[in-house]
PDB file of C-alpha atoms in Angstrom:
ATOM      1  CA  MET G   1      81.801 -91.384  49.782  1.00 47.00           C
ATOM      2  CA  ILE G   2      78.650 -93.307  48.924  1.00 44.00           C
ATOM      3  CA  ILE G   3      77.045 -92.150  52.171  1.00 44.00           C
ATOM      4  CA  HIS G   4      77.956 -88.535  51.339  1.00 48.00           C
ATOM      5  CA  MET G   5      76.318 -88.809  47.917  1.00 45.00           C
ATOM      6  CA  LYS G   6      73.200 -90.334  49.457  1.00 47.00           C
ATOM      7  CA  ARG G   7      72.892 -87.331  51.748  1.00 52.00           C
ATOM      8  CA  ARG G   8      73.212 -84.899  48.830  1.00 53.00           C
ATOM      9  CA  PHE G   9      70.652 -86.665  46.645  1.00 51.00           C
ATOM     10  CA  PRO G  10      67.554 -85.604  48.639  1.00 56.00           C
ATOM     11  CA  LEU G  11      68.750 -82.001  48.551  1.00 50.00           C
ATOM     12  CA  LEU G  12      69.167 -82.119  44.783  1.00 49.00           C
ATOM     13  CA  LEU G  13      65.740 -83.688  44.444  1.00 47.00           C
ATOM     14  CA  ILE G  14      64.142 -80.956  46.548  1.00 49.00           C
ATOM     15  CA  LEU G  15      65.905 -78.291  44.491  1.00 48.00           C
ATOM     16  CA  LEU G  16      64.703 -79.818  41.206  1.00 46.00           C
ATOM     17  CA  VAL G  17      61.136 -80.027  42.484  1.00 46.00           C
ATOM     18  CA  ALA G  18      61.286 -76.406  43.625  1.00 49.00           C
ATOM     19  CA  LEU G  19      62.616 -75.226  40.270  1.00 48.00           C
ATOM     20  CA  SER G  20      59.964 -77.257  38.481  1.00 52.00           C
ATOM     21  CA  GLY G  21      57.300 -75.685  40.677  1.00 53.00           C
ATOM     22  CA  CYS G  22      58.553 -72.174  39.912  1.00 47.00           C
ATOM     23  CA  SER G  23      58.514 -72.914  36.183  1.00 48.00           C
ATOM     24  CA  SER G  24      54.970 -74.268  36.445  1.00 48.00           C
ATOM     25  CA  MET G  25      53.840 -71.174  38.350  1.00 45.00           C
ATOM     26  CA  ARG G  26      55.385 -68.893  35.738  1.00 55.00           C
ATOM     27  CA  THR G  27      53.557 -70.799  32.994  1.00 52.00           C
ATOM     28  CA  GLU G  28      50.281 -70.562  34.881  1.00 56.00           C
ATOM     29  CA  ASP G  29      50.803 -66.836  35.473  1.00 79.00           C
ATOM     30  CA  ALA G  30      51.502 -66.293  31.761  1.00 81.00           C
ATOM     31  CA  ASP G  31      48.320 -68.189  30.857  1.00 84.00           C
ATOM     32  CA  VAL G  32      46.279 -66.057  33.263  1.00 88.00           C
ATOM     33  CA  VAL G  33      47.696 -62.827  31.822  1.00 89.00           C
ATOM     34  CA  ARG G  34      47.042 -64.043  28.259  1.00 91.00           C
ATOM     35  CA  GLU G  35      43.453 -64.863  29.158  1.00 93.00           C
ATOM     36  CA  GLN G  36      42.976 -61.447  30.788  1.00 93.00           C
ATOM     37  CA  ARG G  37      44.234 -59.721  27.664  1.00 94.00           C
ATOM     38  CA  GLN G  38      42.035 -61.812  25.383  1.00 95.00           C
ATOM     39  CA  THR G  39      39.006 -61.040  27.538  1.00 94.00           C
ATOM     40  CA  ALA G  40      39.801 -57.318  27.582  1.00 95.00           C
ATOM     41  CA  LEU G  41      40.106 -57.241  23.788  1.00 96.00           C
ATOM     42  CA  ARG G  42      36.834 -59.087  23.275  1.00 96.00           C
ATOM     43  CA  ASN G  43      35.096 -56.820  25.790  1.00 95.00           C
ATOM     44  CA  ALA G  44      36.480 -53.745  24.054  1.00 96.00           C
ATOM     45  CA  LEU G  45      34.906 -54.872  20.776  1.00 97.00           C
ATOM     46  CA  SER G  46      31.650 -55.727  22.540  1.00 96.00           C
ATOM     47  CA  GLN G  47      31.471 -52.323  24.214  1.00 95.00           C
ATOM     48  CA  ALA G  48      32.358 -50.617  20.938  1.00 97.00           C
ATOM     49  CA  THR G  49      29.499 -52.264  19.038  1.00 97.00           C
ATOM     50  CA  ASP G  50      27.068 -51.137  21.752  1.00 97.00           C
ATOM     51  CA  LYS G  51      28.224 -47.555  21.195  1.00 97.00           C
ATOM     52  CA  VAL G  52      27.757 -47.364  17.413  1.00 98.00           C
ATOM     53  CA  PRO G  53      25.021 -44.721  17.011  1.00 98.00           C
ATOM     54  CA  VAL G  54      21.636 -45.911  15.769  1.00 97.00           C
ATOM     55  CA  THR G  55      21.556 -42.788  13.585  1.00 97.00           C
ATOM     56  CA  LEU G  56      24.536 -44.015  11.554  1.00 98.00           C
ATOM     57  CA  PHE G  57      22.492 -44.185   8.329  1.00 98.00           C
ATOM     58  CA  ALA G  58      19.904 -41.522   9.171  1.00 98.00           C
ATOM     59  CA  THR G  59      21.323 -38.996   6.700  1.00 97.00           C
ATOM     60  CA  THR G  60      22.370 -41.426   3.972  1.00 97.00           C
ATOM     61  CA  THR G  61      21.222 -40.015   0.630  1.00 97.00           C
ATOM     62  CA  THR G  62      19.233 -41.600  -2.154  1.00 97.00           C
ATOM     63  CA  ALA G  63      22.295 -41.387  -4.405  1.00 95.00           C
ATOM     64  CA  THR G  64      24.318 -43.410  -1.887  1.00 96.00           C
ATOM     65  CA  PHE G  65      21.753 -46.198  -1.724  1.00 97.00           C
ATOM     66  CA  LEU G  66      21.555 -46.396  -5.522  1.00 95.00           C
ATOM     67  CA  THR G  67      24.343 -47.914  -7.622  1.00 86.00           C
ATOM     68  CA  SER G  68      25.968 -46.028 -10.478  1.00 85.00           C
ATOM     69  CA  SER G  69      23.766 -47.917 -12.943  1.00 83.00           C
ATOM     70  CA  SER G  70      20.638 -46.413 -11.381  1.00 90.00           C
ATOM     71  CA  GLN G  71      21.909 -42.849 -10.956  1.00 89.00           C
ATOM     72  CA  PRO G  72      19.947 -41.547 -14.037  1.00 91.00           C
ATOM     73  CA  LEU G  73      16.810 -41.810 -11.895  1.00 94.00           C
ATOM     74  CA  LEU G  74      18.046 -38.899  -9.764  1.00 94.00           C
ATOM     75  CA  THR G  75      17.944 -36.408 -12.624  1.00 91.00           C
ATOM     76  CA  MET G  76      14.699 -37.590 -14.196  1.00 91.00           C
ATOM     77  CA  THR G  77      12.190 -34.814 -13.504  1.00 90.00           C
ATOM     78  CA  GLU G  78       9.796 -35.476 -16.405  1.00 91.00           C
ATOM     79  CA  ILE G  79       8.090 -38.496 -14.828  1.00 92.00           C
ATOM     80  CA  PRO G  80       5.310 -37.406 -12.422  1.00 93.00           C
ATOM     81  CA  LEU G  81       5.932 -38.331  -8.763  1.00 95.00           C
ATOM     82  CA  LEU G  82       9.187 -40.148  -9.565  1.00 96.00           C
ATOM     83  CA  GLN G  83      11.266 -37.964  -7.228  1.00 95.00           C
ATOM     84  CA  HIS G  84       8.632 -38.342  -4.518  1.00 96.00           C
ATOM     85  CA  TYR G  85       8.845 -42.128  -4.788  1.00 97.00           C
ATOM     86  CA  LEU G  86      12.636 -41.941  -4.684  1.00 97.00           C
ATOM     87  CA  GLY G  87      12.326 -40.068  -1.393  1.00 97.00           C
ATOM     88  CA  THR G  88      10.123 -42.876  -0.072  1.00 98.00           C
ATOM     89  CA  TYR G  89      12.704 -45.423  -1.259  1.00 98.00           C
ATOM     90  CA  ARG G  90      15.441 -43.550   0.620  1.00 98.00           C
ATOM     91  CA  THR G  91      13.405 -43.531   3.840  1.00 98.00           C
ATOM     92  CA  LEU G  92      12.666 -47.244   3.530  1.00 98.00           C
ATOM     93  CA  CYS G  93      16.369 -47.962   3.019  1.00 98.00           C
ATOM     94  CA  GLN G  94      17.285 -45.862   6.051  1.00 98.00           C
ATOM     95  CA  ASN G  95      14.763 -47.791   8.151  1.00 98.00           C
ATOM     96  CA  ALA G  96      16.070 -51.125   6.878  1.00 98.00           C
ATOM     97  CA  PHE G  97      19.660 -50.189   7.634  1.00 98.00           C
ATOM     98  CA  ARG G  98      18.689 -48.979  11.097  1.00 98.00           C
ATOM     99  CA  ALA G  99      16.897 -52.253  11.862  1.00 98.00           C
ATOM    100  CA  THR G 100      19.944 -54.194  10.690  1.00 98.00           C
ATOM    101  CA  LEU G 101      22.189 -51.949  12.778  1.00 98.00           C
ATOM    102  CA  LEU G 102      20.202 -52.807  15.897  1.00 98.00           C
ATOM    103  CA  SER G 103      21.008 -56.483  15.338  1.00 98.00           C
ATOM    104  CA  MET G 104      24.755 -55.926  15.032  1.00 98.00           C
ATOM    105  CA  PRO G 105      25.702 -56.003  18.754  1.00 97.00           C
ATOM    106  CA  ASP G 106      24.527 -59.602  19.065  1.00 98.00           C
ATOM    107  CA  GLU G 107      26.214 -60.579  15.805  1.00 98.00           C
ATOM    108  CA  VAL G 108      29.542 -58.918  16.619  1.00 98.00           C
ATOM    109  CA  LYS G 109      29.617 -60.204  20.189  1.00 97.00           C
ATOM    110  CA  GLY G 110      29.012 -63.719  18.911  1.00 96.00           C
ATOM    111  CA  ILE G 111      31.899 -63.420  16.441  1.00 97.00           C
ATOM    112  CA  ALA G 112      34.132 -61.856  19.108  1.00 95.00           C
ATOM    113  CA  GLN G 113      33.837 -64.961  21.269  1.00 93.00           C
ATOM    114  CA  THR G 114      35.124 -67.154  18.427  1.00 91.00           C
ATOM    115  CA  MET G 115      38.034 -64.942  17.445  1.00 93.00           C
ATOM    116  CA  GLY G 116      41.434 -66.559  17.678  1.00 91.00           C
ATOM    117  CA  ILE G 117      43.847 -64.255  19.533  1.00 94.00           C
ATOM    118  CA  PRO G 118      46.999 -66.347  20.074  1.00 90.00           C
ATOM    119  CA  ASP G 119      49.132 -63.285  20.889  1.00 94.00           C
ATOM    120  CA  PRO G 120      46.816 -60.764  22.583  1.00 95.00           C
ATOM    121  CA  LYS G 121      49.720 -58.564  23.691  1.00 94.00           C
ATOM    122  CA  ALA G 122      50.727 -58.028  20.063  1.00 94.00           C
ATOM    123  CA  VAL G 123      47.115 -57.236  19.153  1.00 95.00           C
ATOM    124  CA  ILE G 124      46.911 -54.687  21.979  1.00 94.00           C
ATOM    125  CA  ASP G 125      50.190 -53.041  20.986  1.00 94.00           C
ATOM    126  CA  ARG G 126      49.401 -52.918  17.271  1.00 93.00           C
ATOM    127  CA  ARG G 127      46.777 -50.134  17.365  1.00 95.00           C
ATOM    128  CA  ASP G 128      43.833 -48.888  19.412  1.00 96.00           C
ATOM    129  CA  ASP G 129      41.291 -50.282  16.949  1.00 97.00           C
ATOM    130  CA  SER G 130      43.053 -53.614  16.468  1.00 97.00           C
ATOM    131  CA  MET G 131      39.995 -55.758  17.221  1.00 97.00           C
ATOM    132  CA  THR G 132      37.923 -53.909  14.626  1.00 98.00           C
ATOM    133  CA  GLU G 133      40.804 -54.387  12.212  1.00 97.00           C
ATOM    134  CA  LEU G 134      40.801 -58.122  12.970  1.00 97.00           C
ATOM    135  CA  LEU G 135      37.026 -58.229  12.500  1.00 97.00           C
ATOM    136  CA  ALA G 136      37.209 -56.335   9.197  1.00 97.00           C
ATOM    137  CA  THR G 137      39.865 -58.620   7.738  1.00 96.00           C
ATOM    138  CA  THR G 138      40.044 -62.128   9.163  1.00 96.00           C
ATOM    139  CA  TYR G 139      36.368 -62.232  10.184  1.00 97.00           C
ATOM    140  CA  ALA G 140      34.842 -60.120   7.408  1.00 97.00           C
ATOM    141  CA  THR G 141      33.078 -63.094   5.815  1.00 97.00           C
ATOM    142  CA  PRO G 142      30.886 -64.126   8.780  1.00 97.00           C
ATOM    143  CA  LEU G 143      30.087 -60.484   9.519  1.00 98.00           C
ATOM    144  CA  LYS G 144      29.066 -59.758   5.923  1.00 98.00           C
ATOM    145  CA  GLU G 145      26.968 -62.918   5.864  1.00 98.00           C
ATOM    146  CA  ALA G 146      25.120 -61.743   8.981  1.00 98.00           C
ATOM    147  CA  ILE G 147      24.615 -58.262   7.519  1.00 98.00           C
ATOM    148  CA  SER G 148      23.372 -59.669   4.219  1.00 98.00           C
ATOM    149  CA  LYS G 149      20.927 -61.992   5.961  1.00 98.00           C
ATOM    150  CA  HIS G 150      19.338 -59.137   7.910  1.00 98.00           C
ATOM    151  CA  LEU G 151      19.275 -56.729   4.957  1.00 98.00           C
ATOM    152  CA  GLU G 152      17.656 -59.294   2.693  1.00 98.00           C
ATOM    153  CA  THR G 153      14.645 -59.277   5.001  1.00 98.00           C
ATOM    154  CA  GLU G 154      14.634 -55.649   6.052  1.00 98.00           C
ATOM    155  CA  LEU G 155      14.984 -54.220   2.528  1.00 98.00           C
ATOM    156  CA  ALA G 156      11.913 -55.976   1.130  1.00 98.00           C
ATOM    157  CA  ASP G 157       9.753 -52.823   1.149  1.00 98.00           C
ATOM    158  CA  ALA G 158      12.519 -50.614  -0.220  1.00 98.00           C
ATOM    159  CA  GLN G 159      13.236 -53.012  -3.063  1.00 97.00           C
ATOM    160  CA  ALA G 160       9.533 -53.261  -3.868  1.00 97.00           C
ATOM    161  CA  MET G 161       9.372 -49.456  -4.075  1.00 97.00           C
ATOM    162  CA  LEU G 162      12.450 -49.306  -6.284  1.00 97.00           C
ATOM    163  CA  GLY G 163      10.939 -51.968  -8.528  1.00 96.00           C
ATOM    164  CA  ARG G 164       7.866 -49.757  -8.922  1.00 96.00           C
ATOM    165  CA  ILE G 165      10.090 -46.780  -9.758  1.00 96.00           C
ATOM    166  CA  LEU G 166      12.006 -48.748 -12.379  1.00 95.00           C
ATOM    167  CA  THR G 167       8.746 -49.895 -13.955  1.00 96.00           C
ATOM    168  CA  MET G 168       7.576 -46.267 -14.240  1.00 95.00           C
ATOM    169  CA  TYR G 169      10.931 -45.304 -15.734  1.00 95.00           C
ATOM    170  CA  ARG G 170      10.871 -48.062 -18.353  1.00 94.00           C
ATOM    171  CA  ILE G 171       7.263 -47.333 -19.347  1.00 95.00           C
ATOM    172  CA  TRP G 172       8.208 -43.685 -19.832  1.00 93.00           C
ATOM    173  CA  ASP G 173      11.252 -44.743 -21.861  1.00 92.00           C
ATOM    174  CA  THR G 174       9.123 -46.950 -24.114  1.00 94.00           C
ATOM    175  CA  GLY G 175       6.708 -44.079 -24.706  1.00 93.00           C
ATOM    176  CA  LYS G 176       9.543 -41.702 -25.672  1.00 88.00           C
ATOM    177  CA  GLN G 177      10.951 -44.169 -28.151  1.00 90.00           C
ATOM    178  CA  HIS G 178       7.520 -44.701 -29.720  1.00 89.00           C
ATOM    179  CA  VAL G 179       7.361 -41.005 -30.614  1.00 90.00           C
ATOM    180  CA  GLY G 180      10.897 -41.065 -32.006  1.00 88.00           C
ATOM    181  CA  GLU G 181      12.747 -39.560 -29.070  1.00 89.00           C
ATOM    182  CA  LYS G 182      16.103 -40.722 -27.734  1.00 91.00           C
ATOM    183  CA  ALA G 183      16.007 -43.706 -25.410  1.00 90.00           C
ATOM    184  CA  LEU G 184      16.675 -43.120 -21.723  1.00 91.00           C
ATOM    185  CA  PRO G 185      19.850 -44.568 -20.143  1.00 91.00           C
ATOM    186  CA  GLU G 186      19.630 -48.158 -18.934  1.00 92.00           C
ATOM    187  CA  VAL G 187      19.064 -48.489 -15.197  1.00 93.00           C
ATOM    188  CA  SER G 188      19.136 -51.414 -12.778  1.00 91.00           C
ATOM    189  CA  GLU G 189      18.591 -51.818  -9.074  1.00 93.00           C
ATOM    190  CA  PRO G 190      21.437 -52.348  -6.586  1.00 95.00           C
ATOM    191  CA  THR G 191      22.311 -55.922  -5.702  1.00 96.00           C
ATOM    192  CA  LEU G 192      22.109 -57.278  -2.159  1.00 97.00           C
ATOM    193  CA  GLN G 193      25.911 -57.393  -2.223  1.00 97.00           C
ATOM    194  CA  ALA G 194      26.059 -53.659  -2.983  1.00 96.00           C
ATOM    195  CA  TYR G 195      23.798 -52.868  -0.020  1.00 98.00           C
ATOM    196  CA  THR G 196      25.865 -55.188   2.174  1.00 98.00           C
ATOM    197  CA  ASP G 197      29.154 -53.546   1.187  1.00 98.00           C
ATOM    198  CA  LEU G 198      27.712 -50.098   1.868  1.00 97.00           C
ATOM    199  CA  PHE G 199      26.567 -51.159   5.331  1.00 98.00           C
ATOM    200  CA  PHE G 200      29.805 -53.001   6.115  1.00 98.00           C
ATOM    201  CA  ASP G 201      32.092 -50.094   5.183  1.00 98.00           C
ATOM    202  CA  ARG G 202      30.121 -47.501   7.155  1.00 98.00           C
ATOM    203  CA  TYR G 203      29.690 -49.797  10.133  1.00 98.00           C
ATOM    204  CA  ILE G 204      33.358 -50.755  10.362  1.00 98.00           C
ATOM    205  CA  ALA G 205      34.405 -47.086  10.136  1.00 98.00           C
ATOM    206  CA  SER G 206      32.130 -46.215  13.062  1.00 98.00           C
ATOM    207  CA  LEU G 207      33.176 -49.296  15.031  1.00 98.00           C
ATOM    208  CA  ARG G 208      36.832 -48.277  14.726  1.00 98.00           C
ATOM    209  CA  THR G 209      36.036 -44.898  16.250  1.00 98.00           C
ATOM    210  CA  GLN G 210      34.107 -46.469  19.107  1.00 98.00           C
ATOM    211  CA  GLU G 211      36.801 -49.033  19.909  1.00 97.00           C
ATOM    212  CA  ILE G 212      39.415 -46.292  20.102  1.00 97.00           C
ATOM    213  CA  ASP G 213      37.115 -44.383  22.441  1.00 96.00           C
ATOM    214  CA  VAL G 214      36.574 -47.435  24.682  1.00 95.00           C
ATOM    215  CA  ARG G 215      40.293 -48.101  24.944  1.00 95.00           C
ATOM    216  CA  THR G 216      41.662 -44.570  25.260  1.00 94.00           C
ATOM    217  CA  THR G 217      39.065 -42.350  26.962  1.00 92.00           C
ATOM    218  CA  PRO G 218      39.391 -42.072  30.786  1.00 89.00           C
ATOM    219  CA  ARG G 219      36.227 -42.783  32.740  1.00 80.00           C
ATOM    220  CA  LEU G 220      35.237 -43.073  36.381  1.00 72.00           C
ATOM    221  CA  VAL G 221      36.890 -45.911  38.281  1.00 69.00           C
ATOM    222  CA  GLY G 222      34.393 -48.703  38.864  1.00 66.00           C
ATOM    223  CA  SER G 223      32.301 -47.783  35.834  1.00 64.00           C
ATOM    224  CA  GLY G 224      33.348 -50.903  33.959  1.00 64.00           C
ATOM    225  CA  SER G 225      35.741 -48.889  31.809  1.00 80.00           C
ATOM    226  CA  LEU G 226      38.560 -50.739  30.069  1.00 91.00           C
ATOM    227  CA  TYR G 227      40.658 -47.583  29.847  1.00 91.00           C
ATOM    228  CA  GLU G 228      42.790 -48.372  32.909  1.00 89.00           C
ATOM    229  CA  PHE G 229      43.594 -51.879  31.693  1.00 91.00           C
ATOM    230  CA  PHE G 230      44.776 -50.705  28.285  1.00 92.00           C
ATOM    231  CA  ALA G 231      46.587 -47.728  29.805  1.00 89.00           C
ATOM    232  CA  LYS G 232      48.599 -50.133  31.987  1.00 88.00           C
ATOM    233  CA  GLU G 233      49.335 -52.274  28.949  1.00 88.00           C
ATOM    234  CA  LYS G 234      50.761 -49.222  27.217  1.00 83.00           C
ATOM    235  CA  GLU G 235      52.951 -48.553  30.244  1.00 79.00           C
ATOM    236  CA  THR G 236      54.468 -52.018  30.008  1.00 71.00           C
ATOM    237  CA  ARG G 237      55.301 -51.315  26.356  1.00 64.00           C
ATOM    238  CA  LYS G 238      57.536 -48.356  27.232  1.00 56.00           C
TER     239      LYS G 238
END
């Protein structure tokens, strides 16, 4: 009996080792798949930020760049050259936003590499702009900080022009009051936070569109397109 058990023991040991090996292989395979999905998601966001058009703010109006507290400037036609200077302010803002936009691919790609994606399959299945959604919520703070830092530098000329405009406006207001006319409405320039929020909202909206395009638009095989990867992921969801 003891001899019989001794003969069976090596077989049991081999079986246990084999089962352990299979379990280890399954774990390794799952880790590889998880890593592939994480990489695909990060690459989708990286490709999307490269596709955001540089003309995103090219048609942004003066009224959009100004806050509600500075809107009275738009209807002030009495002050000579004021509307001309407002046009210059708009152009300077457009240029500043464009320069900041050109820096966004590096900023977004840097953030993408730090994003925690513990369940990439769930992120893929959630929606076709899920990485932009993650960026706009969980990682909004570092992105807004990067935007604000660039705008603070790039908007220097625009803010100087607006300061000149506000000075003209207040001098005109003082003159009107000296002759007994009604004071003009109070005006103030937009804060850096207001500019940042404007940029952030427009940028995220465009980035969503581009991520959806990267993940859902068929392209030539071998072109580096991520479409096939995400299409296969959708098939496994069915």
